[in-house]
């Protein structure tokens, strides 16, 4: 049997979290490949296979999105009380079961119920993976999360390619096959996750990057922590980069600019490629809470640049529109990368060690709420016209400035032990 080359071993060793950390990255790429098969054709399945009207599909997705908001805090509470790996496996199996149930009925109310039931564990997934990274990768959690996000984008791309190939057949059966493919991916990742050992408990994991090491009483939970709740509220606004890129840019291109429609998939590819190339290298700029807070300044500049470019894209002419949209996507993609890095570190750094799950679950509301309300907000901006984009940009600058000031004392307060402490060595299992 051939042994791995020294280069291969070195590359693997640079991934934080040891063997189980690497296994969880495989879980992420398989998970998102399966999700990529299904996500892009979900609405089409309900239309062509289940026979729902456009209004019914919209209501179904709105209800399931609203119910899914509760998934993040619920997952955090469970993760503080039960073994994390078992909670992750349970959510994976619940996602698969809820999705498989869609094949059993064409009834609108049942389809809405199953979709809402599946949205709970689906929204819980990112919180649980972040908590796993915090416990397993220790002080290298930001780098681990950056690598994990890169694998997620690769998985999404592979799934999207597979979905496009299946739908090219023109058969309604393709939607069913894609759904089943996603269900099988959930079964596969559940098996893979069971091979991962339970990560170190919070008391043993690296919690030294918490914003302060000053002694304090046992946490009363995130719901009484006004600073953390304020941080979560401002972070919900900063997560709008995702909705702007995924929802607003395609619609704006088609309805307000002279750019060719064929540019839409190219802009989405550009976004994915930039994330894959730069997420890991830029993660080092947010490796501590103080560094992550400083990232809010360039983040503000990128929001301004991106929204100004979107406004300029409607000025007229194909060349100007194309160039402005490319600039907007580049600026907003780097905003996405920088905010992801900052948010990963700060959400863990502001959480006490004895309630990491509850705090990260509460922070998960930021992204869930943005996914629910973000499309409505950006479509309202588009309706208001080009000048509304810079106004939105300034509002996001205000949210970043508010967050920067809000967490100052928790992040900058000098303590006997620095945030940049020795890394925890996580044993191989």
XYZ file of C-alpha atoms in Angstrom, residues 34-387:
354
model
C -26.539 17.008 -2.028
C -28.144 20.307 -1.074
C -26.903 21.832 -4.327
C -28.740 19.108 -6.235
C -32.035 20.083 -4.649
C -31.938 23.727 -3.581
C -32.051 25.254 -7.049
C -35.099 23.258 -8.138
C -37.159 23.243 -4.944
C -39.725 25.752 -6.212
C -39.861 23.963 -9.576
C -40.564 20.636 -7.852
C -43.545 22.109 -6.017
C -44.753 23.631 -9.295
C -44.283 20.808 -11.811
C -44.445 17.695 -9.615
C -46.734 18.705 -6.738
C -48.869 21.001 -8.900
C -48.939 23.988 -6.546
C -49.726 27.482 -7.769
C -47.170 30.279 -7.674
C -48.947 31.855 -4.677
C -48.948 28.528 -2.825
C -45.248 27.993 -3.476
C -44.462 31.474 -2.199
C -46.547 30.952 0.948
C -45.009 27.522 1.575
C -41.465 28.861 1.363
C -42.318 31.889 3.523
C -43.860 29.743 6.258
C -41.015 27.227 6.248
C -38.485 30.055 6.342
C -40.232 31.628 9.304
C -40.418 28.355 11.235
C -36.779 27.632 10.416
C -35.681 30.714 12.356
C -36.240 28.736 15.571
C -33.805 26.028 14.445
C -30.618 27.865 15.403
C -31.397 28.685 19.062
C -32.988 25.270 19.583
C -29.886 23.545 18.253
C -27.657 25.626 20.524
C -29.634 24.648 23.616
C -29.538 20.955 22.692
C -25.795 21.097 21.982
C -25.138 22.389 25.507
C -27.050 19.449 26.998
C -26.279 16.471 24.776
C -23.196 15.122 22.928
C -22.591 17.418 19.966
C -21.935 14.678 17.401
C -25.228 12.980 18.261
C -27.121 16.256 17.893
C -25.527 16.816 14.473
C -26.472 13.288 13.339
C -30.041 13.764 14.588
C -30.439 16.959 12.550
C -29.041 15.249 9.449
C -31.520 12.376 9.738
C -34.387 14.795 10.402
C -33.509 16.747 7.259
C -33.531 13.564 5.204
C -36.807 12.295 6.671
C -38.618 15.602 6.158
C -37.419 15.815 2.563
C -38.377 12.209 1.826
C -41.851 12.910 3.206
C -42.448 15.358 0.344
C -42.704 12.363 -1.983
C -45.703 11.013 -0.081
C -48.182 13.792 -0.819
C -49.246 16.623 -3.127
C -51.439 18.243 -0.468
C -50.498 21.868 0.119
C -50.858 21.838 3.910
C -48.865 18.622 4.318
C -46.154 19.863 1.969
C -45.952 23.077 4.001
C -45.764 21.102 7.259
C -42.978 18.830 5.990
C -41.047 21.782 4.548
C -41.307 23.683 7.828
C -40.273 20.575 9.757
C -37.207 20.224 7.550
C -36.328 23.911 7.889
C -35.690 23.543 11.645
C -32.715 21.136 11.399
C -31.581 22.781 8.177
C -31.105 26.174 9.895
C -29.510 24.396 12.867
C -26.724 22.939 10.739
C -24.490 26.003 10.453
C -24.689 26.666 14.204
C -23.712 23.095 15.058
C -20.784 23.098 12.624
C -19.562 26.411 14.051
C -19.789 24.970 17.562
C -17.933 21.851 16.418
C -15.175 24.044 14.963
C -14.916 26.065 18.177
C -14.474 22.914 20.249
C -12.407 20.808 17.859
C -10.099 23.385 16.267
C -9.538 25.494 19.374
C -7.571 28.666 18.722
C -7.478 27.836 14.991
C -11.254 27.924 14.685
C -11.303 30.872 12.274
C -8.959 29.125 9.855
C -10.979 25.925 10.188
C -14.213 27.771 9.466
C -12.596 29.404 6.431
C -11.552 26.003 5.075
C -15.002 24.656 5.852
C -16.646 27.509 3.965
C -14.407 26.817 0.978
C -15.498 23.173 0.938
C -19.115 24.312 1.180
C -18.738 26.430 -1.952
C -17.105 23.551 -3.795
C -19.977 21.283 -2.737
C -22.582 23.806 -3.860
C -20.866 24.062 -7.243
C -20.723 20.285 -7.729
C -24.372 19.939 -6.748
C -25.400 22.763 -9.050
C -23.603 21.156 -11.983
C -25.311 17.839 -11.234
C -28.707 19.506 -11.024
C -28.184 21.313 -14.331
C -27.242 18.036 -16.013
C -30.317 16.264 -14.616
C -32.741 19.041 -15.546
C -31.350 19.153 -19.073
C -33.319 15.948 -19.723
C -36.547 17.953 -19.581
C -38.317 15.229 -17.614
C -40.397 15.961 -14.512
C -38.888 12.796 -12.994
C -35.568 14.617 -12.767
C -36.891 16.675 -9.853
C -37.769 13.512 -7.941
C -34.350 12.012 -8.644
C -32.637 15.168 -7.379
C -34.714 15.079 -4.201
C -33.763 11.437 -3.618
C -30.119 12.292 -4.306
C -30.236 14.895 -1.533
C -31.870 12.388 0.863
C -29.089 9.884 0.137
C -26.503 12.574 0.876
C -28.057 13.054 4.340
C -27.759 9.331 5.029
C -24.153 9.373 3.857
C -23.143 12.305 6.068
C -24.906 10.777 9.072
C -22.714 7.682 8.689
C -19.596 9.829 8.228
C -20.440 12.005 11.225
C -20.851 8.945 13.472
C -17.187 8.162 12.746
C -16.163 11.482 14.299
C -15.288 11.397 17.984
C -16.986 13.841 20.307
C -14.919 17.073 20.400
C -13.447 18.343 23.689
C -16.041 19.726 26.068
C -16.105 23.535 26.390
C -14.084 23.386 29.589
C -11.289 21.567 27.755
C -11.564 23.355 24.433
C -9.770 26.586 23.746
C -11.898 29.326 25.170
C -9.062 31.773 25.571
C -10.202 33.805 22.606
C -13.281 34.831 24.521
C -13.365 38.565 24.637
C -12.305 38.721 28.270
C -10.773 36.324 30.763
C -11.976 38.331 33.748
C -13.805 36.163 36.286
C -17.552 36.365 36.010
C -20.529 34.419 37.358
C -22.170 31.591 35.480
C -23.858 32.923 32.353
C -27.539 33.776 32.583
C -27.815 33.018 28.879
C -27.772 35.132 25.701
C -31.328 36.421 26.108
C -30.302 38.580 29.077
C -27.010 39.659 27.556
C -27.870 43.027 26.009
C -24.471 43.444 24.401
C -24.704 40.073 22.676
C -28.280 40.665 21.571
C -27.270 44.039 20.131
C -24.339 42.391 18.386
C -26.664 39.761 16.916
C -29.120 42.416 15.702
C -26.414 44.406 13.909
C -24.954 41.207 12.475
C -28.338 40.357 10.973
C -28.076 43.567 8.941
C -24.495 42.819 7.863
C -25.556 39.401 6.573
C -27.486 41.234 3.832
C -24.486 40.787 1.544
C -25.764 37.256 0.932
C -29.242 38.344 -0.167
C -27.899 41.186 -2.284
C -25.607 38.798 -4.156
C -27.985 35.865 -4.508
C -31.318 37.649 -4.961
C -30.879 41.319 -5.771
C -28.063 41.199 -8.326
C -29.812 38.779 -10.748
C -33.142 40.628 -10.491
C -31.518 44.054 -10.747
C -29.521 42.988 -13.807
C -32.653 41.819 -15.609
C -35.049 44.602 -14.652
C -32.898 47.723 -14.277
C -29.786 47.433 -16.444
C -28.773 46.878 -20.049
C -26.385 44.049 -19.169
C -26.952 40.726 -20.980
C -28.973 38.122 -19.088
C -26.204 35.588 -19.705
C -24.036 37.569 -17.300
C -26.072 36.314 -14.296
C -24.530 32.828 -14.014
C -21.075 34.272 -14.708
C -21.441 36.695 -11.799
C -22.479 33.829 -9.515
C -19.459 31.835 -10.651
C -17.249 34.874 -10.005
C -18.612 35.053 -6.456
C -17.919 31.360 -5.831
C -14.412 31.468 -7.286
C -13.431 34.505 -5.202
C -14.681 32.842 -2.014
C -12.763 29.645 -2.773
C -9.577 31.584 -3.550
C -9.587 34.156 -0.746
C -11.613 32.890 2.228
C -8.745 30.898 3.762
C -5.917 33.409 3.071
C -7.934 36.314 4.495
C -8.977 34.376 7.598
C -5.698 35.250 9.316
C -6.827 38.895 9.555
C -9.624 37.899 11.931
C -7.881 35.336 14.127
C -8.561 37.231 17.372
C -11.557 39.167 18.643
C -9.701 42.479 18.385
C -8.636 41.762 14.813
C -12.171 40.662 13.918
C -13.562 43.931 15.290
C -11.071 45.930 13.199
C -12.381 44.196 10.059
C -15.634 46.110 10.432
C -13.880 49.206 9.031
C -12.886 47.795 5.603
C -16.215 45.956 5.565
C -17.998 49.317 5.636
C -15.942 50.577 2.698
C -16.767 47.478 0.657
C -20.504 47.909 1.299
C -20.312 51.503 0.066
C -18.352 50.529 -3.048
C -20.694 47.650 -3.868
C -23.926 49.605 -3.498
C -22.565 52.592 -5.445
C -21.613 50.221 -8.285
C -25.129 48.756 -8.298
C -26.560 52.258 -8.613
C -24.151 53.078 -11.440
C -25.103 49.914 -13.347
C -28.525 51.435 -14.107
C -27.059 54.556 -15.740
C -27.432 53.065 -19.234
C -25.355 51.194 -21.770
C -24.355 47.532 -21.857
C -20.645 48.105 -21.277
C -21.144 50.372 -18.255
C -23.765 48.066 -16.766
C -21.550 45.008 -17.188
C -18.477 46.693 -15.724
C -20.423 48.170 -12.799
C -22.052 44.832 -11.959
C -18.681 43.070 -11.983
C -17.301 45.724 -9.617
C -20.363 45.367 -7.398
C -20.054 41.591 -7.194
C -16.316 41.751 -6.461
C -16.805 44.354 -3.713
C -19.767 42.547 -2.150
C -18.013 39.180 -2.353
C -15.034 40.521 -0.406
C -17.549 42.040 2.016
C -19.040 38.559 2.358
C -15.611 37.025 2.987
C -14.559 39.641 5.540
C -17.874 39.610 7.360
C -17.865 35.807 7.549
C -14.402 35.905 9.144
C -15.367 38.637 11.599
C -18.688 37.063 12.489
C -17.201 33.605 13.117
C -14.673 34.921 15.603
C -16.814 37.490 17.389
C -19.835 35.210 17.845
C -17.615 32.695 19.674
C -15.425 35.275 21.401
C -18.390 37.029 22.976
C -19.849 33.763 24.282
C -18.962 32.393 27.732
C -17.493 28.891 27.744
C -20.329 27.434 29.805
C -23.012 28.484 27.306
C -21.368 28.380 23.884
C -24.201 26.412 22.333
C -26.929 28.731 23.594
C -25.010 31.833 22.503
C -24.173 30.523 19.041
C -27.777 29.392 18.682
C -28.960 32.893 19.519
C -26.470 34.344 17.037
C -27.803 31.956 14.419
C -30.962 34.060 14.466
C -29.002 36.779 12.669
C -28.544 34.771 9.494
C -31.935 33.028 9.714
C -33.768 36.324 10.134
C -31.848 37.893 7.266
C -32.721 34.974 4.988
C -36.371 35.405 5.912
C -36.650 39.209 5.730
C -33.729 40.060 3.423
C -35.458 39.306 0.090
C -38.361 41.581 1.020
C -35.974 44.384 1.979
C -33.818 44.246 -1.150
C -36.811 44.027 -3.470
C -38.123 47.149 -1.761
C -34.786 48.855 -2.413
C -34.936 47.857 -6.078
C -38.453 49.227 -6.382
C -37.295 52.569 -4.957
C -34.744 52.994 -7.759
C -30.945 53.283 -8.200
C -30.397 55.960 -5.547
